[in-house]
XYZ file of C-alpha atoms in Angstrom:
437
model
C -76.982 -37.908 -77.436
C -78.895 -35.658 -75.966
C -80.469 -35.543 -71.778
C -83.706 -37.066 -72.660
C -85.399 -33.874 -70.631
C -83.937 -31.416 -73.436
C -87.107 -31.279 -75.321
C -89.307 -31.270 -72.131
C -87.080 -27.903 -71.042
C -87.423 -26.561 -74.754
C -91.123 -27.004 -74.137
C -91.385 -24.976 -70.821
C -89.914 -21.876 -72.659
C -90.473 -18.785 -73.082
C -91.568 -18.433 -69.288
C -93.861 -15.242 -68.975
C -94.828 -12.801 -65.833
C -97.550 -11.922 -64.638
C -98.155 -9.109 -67.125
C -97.599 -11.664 -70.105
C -93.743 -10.392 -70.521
C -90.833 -12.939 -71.272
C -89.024 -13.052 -68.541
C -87.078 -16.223 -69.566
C -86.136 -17.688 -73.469
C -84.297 -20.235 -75.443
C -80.429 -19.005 -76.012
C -78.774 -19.024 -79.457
C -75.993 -21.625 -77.963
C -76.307 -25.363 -79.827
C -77.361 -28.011 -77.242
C -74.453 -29.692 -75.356
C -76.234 -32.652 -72.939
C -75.645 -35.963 -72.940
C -77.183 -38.818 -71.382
C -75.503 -37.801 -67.601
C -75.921 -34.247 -67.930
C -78.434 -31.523 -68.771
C -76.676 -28.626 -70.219
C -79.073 -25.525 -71.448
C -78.767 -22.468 -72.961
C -80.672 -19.320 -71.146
C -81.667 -15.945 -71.682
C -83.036 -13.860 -68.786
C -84.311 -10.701 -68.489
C -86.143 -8.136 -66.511
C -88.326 -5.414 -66.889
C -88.422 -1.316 -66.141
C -91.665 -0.504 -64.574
C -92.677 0.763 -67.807
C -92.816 -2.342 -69.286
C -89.287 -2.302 -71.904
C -87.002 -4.749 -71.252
C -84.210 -3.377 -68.781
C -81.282 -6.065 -68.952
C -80.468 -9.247 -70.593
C -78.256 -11.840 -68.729
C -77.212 -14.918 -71.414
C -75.605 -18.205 -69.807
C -75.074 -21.932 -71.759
C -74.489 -23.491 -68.466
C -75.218 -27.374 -66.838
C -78.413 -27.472 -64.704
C -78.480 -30.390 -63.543
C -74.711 -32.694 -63.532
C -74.176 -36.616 -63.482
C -75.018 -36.581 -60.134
C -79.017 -36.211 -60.488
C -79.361 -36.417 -63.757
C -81.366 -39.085 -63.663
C -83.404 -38.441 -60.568
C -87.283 -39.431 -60.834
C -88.181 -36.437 -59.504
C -85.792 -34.118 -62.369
C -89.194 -33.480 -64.938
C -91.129 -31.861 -61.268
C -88.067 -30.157 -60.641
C -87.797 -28.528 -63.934
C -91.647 -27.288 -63.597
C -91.499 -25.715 -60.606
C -87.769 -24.036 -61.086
C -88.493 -22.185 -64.649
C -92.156 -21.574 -63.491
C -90.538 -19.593 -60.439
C -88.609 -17.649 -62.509
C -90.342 -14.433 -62.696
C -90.512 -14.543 -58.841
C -86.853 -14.707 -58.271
C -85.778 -12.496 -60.641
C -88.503 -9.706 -59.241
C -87.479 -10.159 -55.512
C -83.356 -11.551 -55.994
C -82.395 -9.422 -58.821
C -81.424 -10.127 -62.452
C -78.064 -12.142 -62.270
C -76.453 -15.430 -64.766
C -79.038 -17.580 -64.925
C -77.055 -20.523 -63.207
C -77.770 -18.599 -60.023
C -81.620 -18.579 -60.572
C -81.527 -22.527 -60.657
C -81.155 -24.958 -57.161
C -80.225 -28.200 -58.057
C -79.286 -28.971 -55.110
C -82.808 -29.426 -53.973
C -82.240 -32.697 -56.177
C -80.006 -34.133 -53.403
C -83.107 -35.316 -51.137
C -85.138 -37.937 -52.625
C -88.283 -35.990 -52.530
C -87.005 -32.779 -53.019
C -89.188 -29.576 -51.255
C -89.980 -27.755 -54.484
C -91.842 -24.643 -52.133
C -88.078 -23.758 -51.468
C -87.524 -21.781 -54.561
C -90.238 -19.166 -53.762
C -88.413 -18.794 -50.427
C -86.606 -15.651 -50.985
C -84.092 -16.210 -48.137
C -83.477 -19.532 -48.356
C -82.293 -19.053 -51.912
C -79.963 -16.479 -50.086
C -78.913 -18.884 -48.321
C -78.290 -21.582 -50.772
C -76.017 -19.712 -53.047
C -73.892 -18.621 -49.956
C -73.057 -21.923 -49.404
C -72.440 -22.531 -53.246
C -70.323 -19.707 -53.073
C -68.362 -21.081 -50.189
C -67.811 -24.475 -51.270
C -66.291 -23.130 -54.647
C -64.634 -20.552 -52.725
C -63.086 -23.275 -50.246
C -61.656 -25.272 -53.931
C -60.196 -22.079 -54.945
C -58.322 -21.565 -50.732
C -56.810 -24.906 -51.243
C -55.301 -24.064 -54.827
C -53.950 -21.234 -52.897
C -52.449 -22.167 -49.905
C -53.106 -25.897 -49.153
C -55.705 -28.109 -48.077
C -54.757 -27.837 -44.796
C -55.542 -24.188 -44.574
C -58.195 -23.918 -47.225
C -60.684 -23.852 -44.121
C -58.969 -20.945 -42.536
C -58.985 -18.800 -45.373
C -62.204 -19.170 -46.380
C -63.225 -18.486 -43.170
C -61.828 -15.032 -43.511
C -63.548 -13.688 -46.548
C -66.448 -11.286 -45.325
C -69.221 -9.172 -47.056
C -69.655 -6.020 -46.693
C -72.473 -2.813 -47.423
C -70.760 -0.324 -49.627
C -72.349 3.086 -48.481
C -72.841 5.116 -51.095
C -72.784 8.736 -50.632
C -74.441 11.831 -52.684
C -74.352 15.064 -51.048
C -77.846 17.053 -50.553
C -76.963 20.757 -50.989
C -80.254 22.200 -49.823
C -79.597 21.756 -46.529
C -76.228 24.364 -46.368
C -79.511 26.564 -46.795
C -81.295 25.840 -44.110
C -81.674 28.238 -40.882
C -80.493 27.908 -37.897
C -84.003 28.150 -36.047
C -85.377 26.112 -38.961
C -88.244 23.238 -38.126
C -86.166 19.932 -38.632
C -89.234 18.044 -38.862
C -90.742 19.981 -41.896
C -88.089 20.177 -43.868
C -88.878 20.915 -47.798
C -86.510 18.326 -49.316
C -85.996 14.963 -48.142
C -83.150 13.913 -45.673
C -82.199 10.018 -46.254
C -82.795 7.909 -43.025
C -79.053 6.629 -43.560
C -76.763 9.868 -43.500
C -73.177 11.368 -43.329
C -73.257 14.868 -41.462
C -76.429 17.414 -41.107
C -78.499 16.463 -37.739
C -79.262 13.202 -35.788
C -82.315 11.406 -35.110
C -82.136 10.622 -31.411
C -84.923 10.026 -29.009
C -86.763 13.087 -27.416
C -84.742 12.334 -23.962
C -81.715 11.695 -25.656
C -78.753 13.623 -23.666
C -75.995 14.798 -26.487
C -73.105 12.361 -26.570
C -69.946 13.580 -24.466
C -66.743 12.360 -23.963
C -64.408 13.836 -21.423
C -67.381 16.828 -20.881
C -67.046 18.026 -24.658
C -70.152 17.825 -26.810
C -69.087 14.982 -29.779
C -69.708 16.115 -33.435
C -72.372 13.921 -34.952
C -70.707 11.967 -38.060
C -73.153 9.465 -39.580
C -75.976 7.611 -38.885
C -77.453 3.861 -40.502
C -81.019 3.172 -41.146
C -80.762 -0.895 -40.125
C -83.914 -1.676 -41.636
C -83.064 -0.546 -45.224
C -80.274 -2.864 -45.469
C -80.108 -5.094 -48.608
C -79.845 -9.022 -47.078
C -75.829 -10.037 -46.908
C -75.411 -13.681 -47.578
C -74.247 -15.988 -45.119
C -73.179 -16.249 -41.725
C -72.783 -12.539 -41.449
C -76.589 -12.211 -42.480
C -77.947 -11.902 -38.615
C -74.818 -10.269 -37.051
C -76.552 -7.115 -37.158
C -80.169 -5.792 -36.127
C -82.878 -6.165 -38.777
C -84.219 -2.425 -37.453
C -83.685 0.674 -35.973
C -80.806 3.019 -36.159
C -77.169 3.116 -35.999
C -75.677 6.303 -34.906
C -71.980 7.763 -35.028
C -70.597 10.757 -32.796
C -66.888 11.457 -33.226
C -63.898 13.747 -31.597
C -61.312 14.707 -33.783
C -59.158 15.711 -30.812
C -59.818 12.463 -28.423
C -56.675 10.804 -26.948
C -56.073 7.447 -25.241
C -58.338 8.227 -22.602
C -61.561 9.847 -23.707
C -61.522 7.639 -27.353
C -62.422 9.328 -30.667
C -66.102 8.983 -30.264
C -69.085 6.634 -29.292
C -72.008 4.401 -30.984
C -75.321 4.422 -30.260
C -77.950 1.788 -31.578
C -81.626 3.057 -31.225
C -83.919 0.091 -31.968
C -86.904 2.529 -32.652
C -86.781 3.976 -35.443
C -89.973 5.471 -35.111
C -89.498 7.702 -31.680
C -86.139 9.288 -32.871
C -86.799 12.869 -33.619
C -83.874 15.257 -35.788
C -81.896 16.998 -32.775
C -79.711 20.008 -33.192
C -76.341 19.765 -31.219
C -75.857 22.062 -28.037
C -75.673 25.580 -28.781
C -72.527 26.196 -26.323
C -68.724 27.455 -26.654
C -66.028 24.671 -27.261
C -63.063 24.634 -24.801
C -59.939 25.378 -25.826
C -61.412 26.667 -29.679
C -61.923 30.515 -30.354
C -64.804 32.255 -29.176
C -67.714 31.644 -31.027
C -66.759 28.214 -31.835
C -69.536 25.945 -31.636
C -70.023 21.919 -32.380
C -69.452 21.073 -36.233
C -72.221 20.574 -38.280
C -71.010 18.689 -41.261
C -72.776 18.898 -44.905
C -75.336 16.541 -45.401
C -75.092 13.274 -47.524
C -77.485 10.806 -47.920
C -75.850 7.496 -47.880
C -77.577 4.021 -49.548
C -76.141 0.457 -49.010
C -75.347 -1.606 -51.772
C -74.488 -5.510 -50.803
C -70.735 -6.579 -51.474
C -69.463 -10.262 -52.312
C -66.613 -11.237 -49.661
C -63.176 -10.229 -49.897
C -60.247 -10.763 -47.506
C -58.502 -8.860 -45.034
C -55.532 -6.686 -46.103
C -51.629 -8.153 -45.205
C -50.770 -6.092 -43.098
C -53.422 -7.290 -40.635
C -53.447 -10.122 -37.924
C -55.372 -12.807 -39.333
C -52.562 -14.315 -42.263
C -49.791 -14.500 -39.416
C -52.170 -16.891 -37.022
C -53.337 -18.725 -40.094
C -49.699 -19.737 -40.933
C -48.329 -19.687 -37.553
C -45.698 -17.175 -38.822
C -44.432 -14.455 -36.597
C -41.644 -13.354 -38.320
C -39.195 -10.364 -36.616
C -39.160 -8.314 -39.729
C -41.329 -5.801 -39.007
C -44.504 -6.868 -40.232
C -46.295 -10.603 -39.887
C -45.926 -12.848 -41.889
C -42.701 -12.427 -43.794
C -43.457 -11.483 -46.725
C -40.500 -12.547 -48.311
C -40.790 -16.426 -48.079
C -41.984 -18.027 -51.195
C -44.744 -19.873 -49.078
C -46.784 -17.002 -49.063
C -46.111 -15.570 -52.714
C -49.315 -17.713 -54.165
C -51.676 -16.000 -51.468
C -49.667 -12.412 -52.249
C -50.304 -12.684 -55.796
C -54.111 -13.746 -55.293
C -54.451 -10.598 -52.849
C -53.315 -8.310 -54.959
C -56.142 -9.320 -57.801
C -58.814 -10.269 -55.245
C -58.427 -6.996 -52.894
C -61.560 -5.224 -51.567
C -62.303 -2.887 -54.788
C -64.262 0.780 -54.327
C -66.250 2.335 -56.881
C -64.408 5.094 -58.573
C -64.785 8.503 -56.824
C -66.360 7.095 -53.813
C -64.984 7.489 -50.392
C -64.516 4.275 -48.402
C -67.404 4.475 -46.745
C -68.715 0.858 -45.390
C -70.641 -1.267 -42.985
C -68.869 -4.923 -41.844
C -66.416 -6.740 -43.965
C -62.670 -5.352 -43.803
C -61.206 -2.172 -42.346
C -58.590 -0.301 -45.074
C -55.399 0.022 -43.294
C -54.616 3.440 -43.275
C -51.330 4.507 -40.904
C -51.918 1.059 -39.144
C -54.157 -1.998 -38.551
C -57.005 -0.772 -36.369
C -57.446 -3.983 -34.988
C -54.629 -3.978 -33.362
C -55.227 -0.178 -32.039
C -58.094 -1.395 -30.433
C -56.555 -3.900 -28.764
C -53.582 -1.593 -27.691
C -56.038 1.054 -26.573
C -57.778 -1.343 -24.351
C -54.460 -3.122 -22.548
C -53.741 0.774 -21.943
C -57.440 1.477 -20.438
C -57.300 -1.500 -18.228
C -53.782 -0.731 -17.157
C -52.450 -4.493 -19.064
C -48.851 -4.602 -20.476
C -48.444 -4.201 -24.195
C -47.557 -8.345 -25.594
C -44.012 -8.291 -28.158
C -44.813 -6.080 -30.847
C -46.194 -8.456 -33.882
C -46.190 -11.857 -31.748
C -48.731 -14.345 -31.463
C -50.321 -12.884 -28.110
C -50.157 -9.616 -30.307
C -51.865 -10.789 -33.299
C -54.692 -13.031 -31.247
C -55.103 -9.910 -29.165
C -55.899 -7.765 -32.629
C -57.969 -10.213 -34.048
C -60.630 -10.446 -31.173
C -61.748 -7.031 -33.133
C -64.101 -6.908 -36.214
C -64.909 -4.013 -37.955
C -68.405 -2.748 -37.743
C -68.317 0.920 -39.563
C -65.771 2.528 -41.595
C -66.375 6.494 -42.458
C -64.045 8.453 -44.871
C -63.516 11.757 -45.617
C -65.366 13.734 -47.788
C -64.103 16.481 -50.100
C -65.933 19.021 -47.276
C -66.021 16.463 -44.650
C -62.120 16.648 -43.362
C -61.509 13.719 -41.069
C -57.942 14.982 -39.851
C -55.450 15.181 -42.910
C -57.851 13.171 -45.244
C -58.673 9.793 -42.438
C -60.935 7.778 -41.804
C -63.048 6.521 -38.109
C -63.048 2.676 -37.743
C -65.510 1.395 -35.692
C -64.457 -2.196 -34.151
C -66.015 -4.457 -31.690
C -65.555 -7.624 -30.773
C -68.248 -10.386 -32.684
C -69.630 -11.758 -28.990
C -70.401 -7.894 -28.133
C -72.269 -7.447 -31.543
C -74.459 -10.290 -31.785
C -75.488 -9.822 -27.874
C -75.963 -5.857 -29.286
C -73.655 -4.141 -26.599
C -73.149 -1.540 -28.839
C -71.216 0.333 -26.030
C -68.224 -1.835 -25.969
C -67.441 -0.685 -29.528
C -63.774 1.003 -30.138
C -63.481 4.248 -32.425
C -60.467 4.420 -33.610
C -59.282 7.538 -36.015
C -56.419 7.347 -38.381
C -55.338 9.918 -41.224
C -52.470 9.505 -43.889
């Protein structure tokens, strides 16, 4: 038998914007409810700005389970979710129609409808949906006991996408950088700074750093979750690198300029590089412009600290855990589906989440580097003091090479800090660590 609120649904459709265009419509799947559950079948789309419909999304899913199926305030519910439609899918995005739907507002006995126009609470809400079904799937995987731990590790990410801007090998030395006749993306790999008027170029060890990349904060698409806030909602992130830094000078320094507004393009020093030919003078990379695309969590790669301390296993064999023991095969086998994934032809260019391990974990070369600047000893190679040492470090910016932008023999710069450093913004406690293959 059917929910008796099928027909009632079947009434509310097709939901129309603003502009009189269907934004949501009866699917072609048969109805499936019964008396405990409301099962419907969805078609969602959205629009180009010209009007045609851009995208289609199609979903028979169950909107509202045994649970509240029969909650007095389901038919207000209803209203107010398919009559918000157009709203979510203008500000959230087109996506399966289960996500457009919050059932869970059903949970309270007078549930706060004004929710669903609340773009981040909605955010927030199918974070933790996310999480609870991803803690269901860490317990298939390596145990209840654990499932915690393991969820606790998977992190988003911004993807920063890179296209190169070719005007600007054109451009003059003495040219004005603030009249520029193409347009220079806010967020950018290579070409010149933005830095504040008083700014003094970045040293290290009395050599003039190469400027590498630089992240508007305020164009960021939201991540969901508890990562959400760990950066600034505003100004600028900025990168400076040395290809030939060493234990003690580092591989470069991080700046965060929180107005956006006073930073002005800046041209490196015009002055002769020790121990280069004459003539040599700072690099100037090619310009990119980079945009940020949000990424669902993944997990860390093996060869990191985080799997050893979640089983306790700190095995001699030269890497932690031991890979070997059939314990860990079910997590081993979900890794190598579930691994952080890169759009083809893009260098690994991103913001949070997961460092790639390139020659090594560059946790753990932060930590190393840091016992060696404060003069500690070095902990057993791969033991626990080892691995809870590494795993103080998060990774806050990854840049890759380019095909004209050579880190080394084809590397990468990893920029780590620990979590308590980043939320409190001390930006200058950051590690930049450079590996190459």
């Amino acid at each position: 038998m059917p929910h008796p609120l099928s027909g009632f649904v079947a009434s509310l459709l097709p939901i129309r914007d603003a502009e009189g265009r269907e934004v949501a419509f009866a699917g072609d799947s048969p109805d499936e409810s019964s008396d405990d559950a409301l099962v419907v079948s969805l078609r969602v789309c959205s629009h180009h700005e010209d009007g045609y419909i851009e995208n289609i999304m199609e979903q028979q899913f169950t909107l509202v389970g045994p649970r509240h199926a029969n909650h007095p305030a389901l038919p207000e519910f209803l209203r107010a979710s398919f009559a918000a439609l157009p709203q979510i899918v203008r500000e959230d995005g087109l996506m399966l129609p289960c996500w457009l739907f919050f059932p869970e507002l059903l949970a309270a006995e007078s549930p706060d409808l004004s929710r669903l126009t609340d773009a981040a609470w909605r955010r927030d809400a199918r974070a933790a949906a996310e999480l609870g079904g991803r803690r269901e799937t860490c317990a298939e995987i390596v145990g209840p006991e654990r499932a915690d731990g393991l969820a606790a590790l998977f992190r988003p990410r911004w993807l920063l996408l890179s296209e190169r801007v070719d005007e600007f090998d054109d451009l003059d030395d003495h040219a004005d950088l603030t009249d520029l006749d193409f347009e220079v993306s806010p967020s950018r790999l290579g070409g010149h700074p933005d830095l504040p008027p008083d700014f003094a170029w970045p040293r290290l060890g009395g050599d003039a750093l190469t400027f590498l990349a630089q992240v508007d904060l305020a164009d960021l698409p939201r991540l969901a979750g508890s990562d959400a806030d760990l950066l600034p909602d505003r100004g600028v992130l900025s990168l400076f690198y040395n290809h030939d830094g060493d234990a003690e000078h580092g591989h470069g320094a991080v700046f965060w300029f929180p107005d956006r507004g006073a930073l002005v393009p800046t041209r490196p020093p015009d002055e002769p590089i020790p121990g280069r030919p004459p003539g040599a003078r700072v690099t100037v990379f090619p310009l990119y412009g980079l945009t940020a695309e949000a990424c669902d969590p993944t997990l860390p790669g093996w060869e990191q600290p985080h799997y050893a301390l979640l089983f306790d296993s700190f095995a001699a064999s030269g890497t932690y855990p031991d890979s070997d023991a059939d314990e860990f095969e079910p997590l081993r086998n979900f890794l190598r589906f579930e691994a952080t994934t890169w759009p083809s032809g893009q260098p690994h260019h991103q913001l949070l989440g997961h460092p790639d391990v390139v020659q090594s974990d560059c946790l753990a070369a932060a930590a190393e580097a840091e016992r060696a600047e404060l003069g500690l000893p070095d902990p057993p190679h791969l033991s626990r003091a080892y691995a809870e040492q590494a795993a103080q470090w998060r990774l806050l910016l990854q840049i890759d090479s380019e095909r004209d932008i050579a880190l080394g023999d084809s590397g990468q710069i990893q920029v780590v800090i620990r979590e308590p450093d980043l939320r409190a913004r001390r930006f200058e406690r950051a590690r930049i660590v450079f590996q190459c293959w």
